[in-house]
Coordinates of C-alpha atoms and ligand atoms in Angstrom, one line a residue:
X1 CA 84.3 187.1 113.2
X2 CA 84.7 189.2 116.3
X3 CA 82.6 188.2 119.3
X4 CA 79.3 190.1 119.2
X5 CA 77.9 191.8 122.3
X6 CA 74.4 190.3 122.4
X7 CA 72.3 187.9 120.4
X8 CA 70.0 190.7 119.2
X9 CA 73.0 192.2 117.5
X10 CA 73.5 189.1 115.3
X11 CA 72.5 189.6 111.7
X12 CA 69.2 187.9 110.8
X13 CA 68.5 185.4 108.1
X14 CA 64.8 184.8 107.4
X15 CA 63.7 181.3 106.1
X16 CA 60.8 180.1 104.0
X17 CA 58.2 177.9 105.5
X18 CA 60.0 174.9 104.0
X19 CA 63.4 176.0 105.4
X20 CA 62.0 176.6 108.9
X21 CA 60.2 173.1 108.9
X22 CA 63.5 171.5 108.0
X23 CA 65.1 172.9 111.1
X24 CA 62.0 172.1 113.2
X25 CA 62.2 168.5 111.9
X26 CA 65.7 168.2 113.4
X27 CA 68.0 168.8 110.4
X28 CA 70.7 171.5 110.7
X29 CA 71.0 172.5 107.0
X30 CA 68.9 175.0 105.1
X31 CA 69.5 175.4 101.3
X32 CA 69.9 178.7 99.6
X33 CA 66.5 178.3 97.8
X34 CA 64.8 178.4 101.3
X35 CA 66.3 181.7 102.3
X36 CA 63.8 184.6 102.2
X37 CA 66.2 187.3 103.2
X38 CA 69.8 187.6 104.2
X39 CA 70.4 191.3 103.4
X40 CA 73.8 192.6 104.2
X41 CA 74.9 189.4 105.9
X42 CA 78.7 188.9 105.5
X43 CA 80.1 185.6 104.2
X44 CA 80.8 183.2 107.1
X45 CA 78.8 185.2 109.7
X46 CA 77.2 184.0 112.8
X47 CA 73.5 184.7 112.4
X48 CA 70.1 184.4 114.1
X49 CA 67.8 182.4 111.9
X50 CA 64.1 183.2 112.0
X51 CA 60.9 181.9 110.4
X52 CA 58.9 184.0 108.0
X53 CA 57.2 185.9 110.8
X54 CA 60.6 186.8 112.4
X55 CA 60.4 184.3 115.2
X56 CA 64.0 183.1 116.1
X57 CA 64.8 179.4 115.5
X58 CA 68.4 179.4 116.7
X59 CA 71.9 180.5 115.8
X60 CA 73.7 179.4 112.6
X61 CA 76.7 179.8 110.4
X62 CA 76.0 181.5 107.1
X63 CA 77.6 180.8 103.8
X64 CA 77.1 183.3 100.9
X65 CA 78.3 180.8 98.3
X66 CA 77.4 177.2 99.2
X67 CA 74.1 175.6 98.3
X68 CA 73.9 174.9 102.0
X69 CA 73.5 178.5 103.1
X70 CA 72.7 177.8 106.8
X71 CA 74.3 175.3 109.2
X72 CA 72.6 175.5 112.6
X73 CA 74.9 175.4 115.6
X74 CA 72.4 176.1 118.4
X75 CA 68.6 175.8 118.9
X76 CA 68.8 178.1 121.9
X77 CA 66.4 181.0 121.4
X78 CA 65.4 182.1 124.9
X79 CA 68.7 184.2 125.2
X80 CA 69.4 182.3 128.4
X81 CA 72.6 181.3 126.9
X82 CA 72.8 183.2 123.6
X83 CA 75.6 182.1 121.3
X84 CA 77.5 185.3 120.7
X85 CA 81.0 184.1 121.1
X86 CA 81.5 181.4 118.4
X87 CA 85.2 180.7 119.2
X88 CA 84.3 180.0 122.9
X89 CA 81.5 177.6 121.8
X90 CA 83.9 176.0 119.4
X91 CA 86.4 175.4 122.2
X92 CA 83.7 173.7 124.3
X93 CA 82.6 171.5 121.4
X94 CA 86.2 170.4 120.6
X95 CA 86.6 169.4 124.3
X96 CA 83.3 167.5 124.1
X97 CA 84.3 165.7 120.8
X98 CA 87.6 164.6 122.5
X99 CA 85.8 163.4 125.6
X100 CA 83.4 161.3 123.4
X101 CA 86.4 159.7 121.6
X102 CA 88.0 158.9 124.9
X103 CA 84.9 156.9 125.8
X104 CA 84.5 154.9 122.5
X105 CA 87.8 154.6 120.8
X106 CA 90.0 151.5 121.5
X107 CA 93.1 149.8 120.1
X108 CA 94.2 152.7 117.9
X109 CA 96.2 155.9 117.9
X110 CA 94.5 157.0 114.7
X111 CA 90.8 158.2 114.7
X112 CA 88.6 161.1 113.7
X113 CA 88.6 163.6 116.5
X114 CA 86.0 166.0 115.0
X115 CA 83.4 165.0 112.4
X116 CA 81.7 168.2 111.3
X117 CA 77.9 168.2 111.9
X118 CA 78.0 165.0 113.9
X119 CA 80.1 166.8 116.5
X120 CA 78.1 170.0 116.2
X121 CA 81.0 171.7 114.5
X122 CA 79.8 172.0 110.9
X123 CA 82.6 172.5 108.4
X124 CA 85.4 171.2 110.5
X125 CA 87.1 167.8 110.3
X126 CA 90.0 166.8 112.4
X127 CA 91.8 163.4 112.2
X128 CA 94.5 162.1 114.5
X129 CA 97.3 160.0 113.2
X130 CA 99.5 159.1 116.2
X131 CA 101.1 162.5 117.1
X132 CA 100.0 164.4 114.0
X133 CA 96.6 166.1 113.6
X134 CA 95.1 166.6 110.1
X135 CA 92.6 169.3 109.8
X136 CA 90.1 170.1 107.0
X137 CA 88.1 173.3 106.8
X138 CA 85.0 173.2 104.6
X139 CA 83.1 176.4 105.1
X140 CA 83.4 180.2 105.1
X141 CA 82.7 180.4 108.9
X142 CA 85.4 177.9 109.8
X143 CA 87.9 179.6 107.6
X144 CA 87.6 182.9 109.6
X145 CA 91.0 183.9 111.1
X146 CA 89.8 184.0 114.7
X147 CA 87.9 180.7 114.3
X148 CA 91.0 179.0 112.9
X149 CA 93.1 180.4 115.8
X150 CA 90.6 179.1 118.3
X151 CA 90.5 175.6 116.7
X152 CA 94.3 175.3 116.5
X153 CA 95.0 176.6 120.0
X154 CA 92.3 174.4 121.6
X155 CA 93.7 171.3 119.8
X156 CA 97.2 172.1 120.9
X157 CA 96.0 172.7 124.5
X158 CA 93.9 169.5 124.7
X159 CA 96.0 167.0 122.7
X160 CA 99.6 168.3 122.6
X161 CA 100.2 167.1 119.1
X162 CA 103.6 167.1 117.5
X163 CA 102.2 168.8 114.4
X164 CA 99.0 170.1 112.9
X165 CA 98.6 169.9 109.1
X166 CA 95.8 171.4 107.0
X167 CA 94.6 169.3 104.1
X168 CA 92.9 171.5 101.5
X169 CA 90.3 170.4 99.1
X170 CA 90.6 173.0 96.3
X171 CA 87.2 172.2 95.0
X172 CA 85.5 172.9 98.3
X173 CA 87.3 176.2 98.6
X174 CA 86.2 177.2 95.1
X175 CA 82.6 176.3 95.9
X176 CA 82.7 178.3 99.1
X177 CA 84.4 181.2 97.2
X178 CA 87.3 181.1 99.6
X179 CA 90.8 182.2 98.4
X180 CA 93.1 179.4 97.3
X181 CA 95.6 178.1 99.8
X182 CA 97.9 175.1 99.8
X183 CA 97.9 172.1 102.1
X184 CA 100.5 172.9 104.7
X185 CA 101.9 172.6 108.2
X186 CA 100.0 174.9 110.6
X187 CA 102.0 173.9 113.7
X188 CA 105.1 171.9 114.5
X189 CA 107.6 170.6 111.9
X190 CA 106.9 166.9 111.3
X191 CA 104.6 165.7 108.5
X192 CA 105.1 162.0 108.7
X193 CA 104.7 159.3 111.3
X194 CA 103.6 155.7 111.9
X195 CA 100.2 155.0 113.4
X196 CA 98.8 151.7 114.8
X197 CA 95.3 150.4 114.6
X198 CA 94.1 147.0 115.8
X199 CA 97.8 146.1 116.2
X200 CA 98.6 146.8 112.5
X201 CA 101.1 149.6 111.7
X202 CA 100.8 152.1 108.9
X203 CA 103.0 154.8 107.4
X204 CA 101.4 158.2 107.3
X205 CA 102.5 161.2 105.4
X206 CA 100.2 164.2 106.2
X207 CA 100.8 165.9 102.9
X208 CA 100.3 162.9 100.6
X209 CA 97.5 160.4 100.0
X210 CA 93.7 160.6 99.6
X211 CA 91.2 162.1 102.0
X212 CA 93.2 163.1 105.1
X213 CA 95.5 160.1 104.5
X214 CA 93.8 156.9 105.4
X215 CA 90.3 155.5 105.6
X216 CA 89.8 155.7 109.3
X217 CA 86.1 155.1 108.9
X218 CA 86.9 151.4 108.1
X219 CA 88.9 150.8 111.3
X220 CA 86.4 148.7 113.1
X221 CA 85.4 146.9 109.9
X222 CA 89.0 145.8 109.4
X223 CA 89.0 144.1 112.8
X224 CA 85.5 142.6 112.3
X225 CA 86.4 141.2 108.8
X226 CA 89.7 139.8 110.1
X227 CA 87.7 137.7 112.6
X228 CA 86.2 135.7 109.7
X229 CA 88.9 136.0 106.9
X230 CA 90.7 132.8 106.0
X231 CA 92.5 131.0 103.2
X232 CA 93.4 132.8 100.0
X233 CA 92.3 136.5 100.3
X234 CA 91.9 139.3 97.8
X235 CA 91.5 142.9 98.8
X236 CA 90.0 144.8 95.9
X237 CA 90.4 148.6 95.9
X238 CA 93.0 148.1 98.6
X239 CA 94.6 151.6 98.7
X240 CA 97.4 151.5 101.2
X241 CA 96.4 147.9 102.3
X242 CA 93.8 148.4 105.0
X243 CA 91.9 145.1 104.7
X244 CA 94.9 143.2 103.2
X245 CA 97.2 144.0 106.1
X246 CA 94.5 142.9 108.6
X247 CA 93.9 139.7 106.6
X248 CA 97.6 138.9 106.5
X249 CA 97.5 138.1 110.2
X250 CA 95.1 135.1 109.6
X251 CA 95.3 134.2 105.9
X252 CA 98.3 132.3 104.3
X253 CA 98.0 134.1 101.0
X254 CA 96.8 137.7 100.5
X255 CA 96.8 139.9 97.4
X256 CA 95.7 143.6 97.1
X257 CA 94.5 145.3 93.9
X258 CA 94.4 149.0 93.2
X259 CA 94.7 151.3 90.2
X260 CA 96.9 153.8 92.1
X261 CA 100.6 153.1 92.0
X262 CA 101.5 155.6 94.7
X263 CA 98.9 153.9 97.0
X264 CA 100.4 150.5 96.3
X265 CA 103.9 151.8 97.0
X266 CA 102.8 152.8 100.5
X267 CA 100.9 149.5 100.8
X268 CA 104.2 147.6 100.1
X269 CA 106.0 149.7 102.7
X270 CA 103.2 148.9 105.2
X271 CA 103.5 145.2 104.5
X272 CA 107.3 145.4 105.2
X273 CA 106.6 147.4 108.4
X274 CA 104.4 144.6 109.6
X275 CA 106.7 141.8 108.4
X276 CA 104.0 140.4 106.0
X277 CA 104.2 139.1 102.5
X278 CA 101.4 140.5 100.4
X279 CA 101.1 140.5 96.6
X280 CA 100.2 144.0 95.2
X281 CA 98.6 144.2 91.8
X282 CA 98.2 147.5 89.9
X283 CA 95.1 147.1 87.8
X284 CA 91.6 148.3 87.0
X285 CA 89.6 146.3 89.4
X286 CA 86.7 145.8 87.0
X287 CA 89.0 144.3 84.3
X288 CA 91.0 142.3 86.8
X289 CA 87.9 140.6 88.3
X290 CA 86.5 139.9 84.9
X291 CA 89.8 138.2 83.8
X292 CA 90.2 136.3 87.1
X293 CA 86.6 135.1 86.9
X294 CA 87.0 133.8 83.4
X295 CA 90.3 132.2 84.3
X296 CA 88.4 130.4 87.1
X297 CA 90.5 131.9 89.9
X298 CA 89.1 131.0 93.3
X299 CA 89.3 132.7 96.7
X300 CA 88.2 132.1 100.3
X301 CA 87.9 135.7 101.2
X302 CA 87.3 138.8 99.0
X303 CA 87.0 142.4 100.2
X304 CA 85.4 145.0 97.9
X305 CA 85.8 148.7 99.0
X306 CA 85.4 150.8 95.9
X307 CA 85.4 154.6 95.8
X308 CA 81.9 156.3 96.0
X309 CA 80.2 155.5 92.8
X310 CA 77.2 157.7 93.5
X311 CA 78.5 161.2 94.1
X312 CA 75.0 162.7 93.5
X313 CA 71.4 161.3 93.5
X314 CA 71.4 161.3 89.7
X315 CA 74.3 158.7 89.7
X316 CA 72.3 156.2 91.8
X317 CA 71.2 153.7 89.1
X318 CA 74.6 153.6 87.4
X319 CA 76.2 153.2 90.8
X320 CA 74.0 150.3 91.7
X321 CA 74.9 148.6 88.4
X322 CA 78.6 149.2 89.2
X323 CA 78.2 147.7 92.7
X324 CA 76.3 144.7 91.3
X325 CA 78.8 143.9 88.7
X326 CA 81.6 143.9 91.2
X327 CA 79.7 141.8 93.8
X328 CA 78.5 139.4 91.1
X329 CA 82.1 138.7 90.0
X330 CA 83.4 138.4 93.5
X331 CA 80.5 135.9 94.4
X332 CA 81.4 133.7 91.4
X333 CA 85.0 133.6 92.5
X334 CA 84.4 132.7 96.2
X335 CA 84.7 129.0 97.2
X336 CA 81.8 127.5 99.1
X337 CA 82.0 128.8 102.7
X338 CA 83.9 131.8 101.5
X339 CA 83.7 135.2 103.1
X340 CA 82.6 138.4 101.2
X341 CA 83.3 141.8 102.8
X342 CA 81.6 144.3 100.6
X343 CA 81.4 148.1 101.2
X344 CA 79.9 151.2 99.8
X345 CA 80.8 154.7 101.0
X346 CA 78.2 156.4 98.8
X347 CA 75.7 158.3 101.0
X348 CA 73.1 158.2 98.2
X349 CA 73.1 154.4 98.2
X350 CA 71.0 153.6 101.3
X351 CA 71.7 150.4 103.4
X352 CA 68.4 148.8 102.1
X353 CA 69.2 149.5 98.5
X354 CA 72.8 148.1 99.0
X355 CA 71.4 144.9 100.5
X356 CA 68.8 144.7 97.7
X357 CA 71.7 145.0 95.1
X358 CA 73.6 142.3 96.9
X359 CA 70.5 140.0 97.0
X360 CA 70.2 140.5 93.2
X361 CA 73.8 139.8 92.7
X362 CA 73.6 136.5 94.7
X363 CA 70.5 135.5 92.7
X364 CA 72.3 136.1 89.4
X365 CA 75.5 134.3 90.6
X366 CA 73.3 131.3 91.8
X367 CA 74.9 131.6 95.2
X368 CA 73.3 131.8 98.7
X369 CA 74.6 134.6 100.8
X370 CA 74.2 134.6 104.6
X371 CA 74.8 137.8 106.4
X372 CA 77.3 137.6 109.3
X373 CA 77.4 141.3 110.1
X374 CA 75.8 144.4 108.6
X375 CA 78.0 147.3 109.6
X376 CA 78.6 151.0 109.2
X377 CA 81.3 153.5 109.9
X378 CA 83.6 153.4 113.0
X379 CA 82.2 155.0 116.1
X380 CA 84.6 157.9 115.9
X381 CA 82.6 159.0 112.8
X382 CA 79.3 159.4 114.7
X383 CA 75.9 159.4 113.0
X384 CA 73.6 162.2 114.0
X385 CA 70.2 160.6 113.5
X386 CA 68.3 163.7 112.3
X387 CA 71.1 164.5 109.8
X388 CA 71.0 161.4 107.5
X389 CA 74.0 162.7 105.5
X390 CA 76.3 161.8 108.5
X391 CA 75.6 158.1 107.8
X392 CA 77.3 157.0 104.6
X393 CA 79.4 153.8 105.0
X394 CA 78.0 150.4 104.6
X395 CA 80.1 147.2 105.2
X396 CA 78.5 143.8 104.8
X397 CA 80.3 140.7 105.9
X398 CA 78.6 137.5 104.5
X399 CA 79.3 133.9 103.9
X400 CA 78.7 132.3 100.5
X401 CA 77.5 128.8 99.9
Ligands
LIG501 N1 90.0 149.8 101.1 C1 90.8 151.0 101.2 C2 90.1 152.2 100.8 C3 89.7 152.2 99.3 S1 89.4 153.7 98.7 C4 91.2 151.1 102.7 O1 90.6 150.5 103.5 O2 92.2 151.9 103.0 C5 89.2 153.4 97.0 C6 90.4 152.9 96.2 O3 90.0 152.5 94.9 C7 91.4 154.0 96.0 O4 92.7 153.6 96.5 C8 91.5 154.2 94.5 O5 92.9 154.4 94.0 C9 91.0 152.9 94.0 N2 90.4 152.8 92.7 C10 89.5 153.7 92.1 N3 89.0 153.2 91.0 C11 89.6 152.0 90.8 C12 89.6 151.0 89.7 N4 88.8 151.2 88.7 N5 90.3 149.9 89.9 C13 91.1 149.7 90.9 N6 91.2 150.6 91.9 C14 90.5 151.8 91.9

């Protein structure tokens, strides 16, 4: 995407009334069904979006393949500061994202540096794990050669990382009709390191693991939950041991459950790294909780952090049933005064419906639940209020009597 000489030279995409209202209401996405015309607009272009009468509404990144055809990057329309040089804007926004992290991130060398729309950089995710940066590119516009070069050189200039690794989600590239490419090193030569959050150390291998490697969005919730955790603790859906390792500092006995053997192998190495004894159990969490509940196993602290059950709106009812079953079983297994830490990372399950599900589970389990903290994602995963999709994580810490 070469810099364009003036905003009037940008290709135009005309929106329907509904598409235009969406932008006027503060959102930054417009779906393909709300595009009236995008004739001759190249995939991944910087475009001027207009309403039906041709009035400009701002500058956006265009995707010819995704259902989200328009991602607004600027509402500037007066041409006072027209966005014509996207790589230059990108550099400024990466600098701003880093400055924001410098003001809100504490006690960690691992955090999200850029969170897509929430950092006004739609389609770009950058995570830092100590001296390694992990990058994800999710849209045609961000995959452009000049854009990639600007992102990488700005990150090197501002953060001086040892390496930069790209994590590719093949499904996203397919949906965006982008050519396949492997996850790979983009800069430097090291792909593994050790990072530290809240004083707990973790092994990190940039080309292994789920998401970009760890669940950084839970960082502040680990620390919050560890304040209340006590006694015998069970971390269900433990992955590489996030909650379990934090609990091990204050609980005499901790076990972690996950169905993924590779995740548990890293969890075990993490326990050794922190000189902790934790029992790792490879099992289907639903079956295990059922067996443990009928065997009258009891715990003082249980964390539940399942994968997203509702990937789409249609899955919502089934997802809520899944969450309820898990929470019901955990509630039955908690001793009086016990601590439940229960999470959902499904965007489609709102905080009110998650709390309602929890209230139902408490009723069915004949237990009273008192909320200690109702939390969300860590501050390095900012929530842009007019873009509800940026808020997805729920983490409730409650005491059971
Ligand atoms: N609590 C973790 C993140 C959990 S992600 C952390 O803080 O790092 C969800 C985890 O659930 C993944 O590790 C996945 O392997 C595991 N998982 C998915 N389905 C499962 C099942 N049915 N039983 C047990 N684990 C499961």
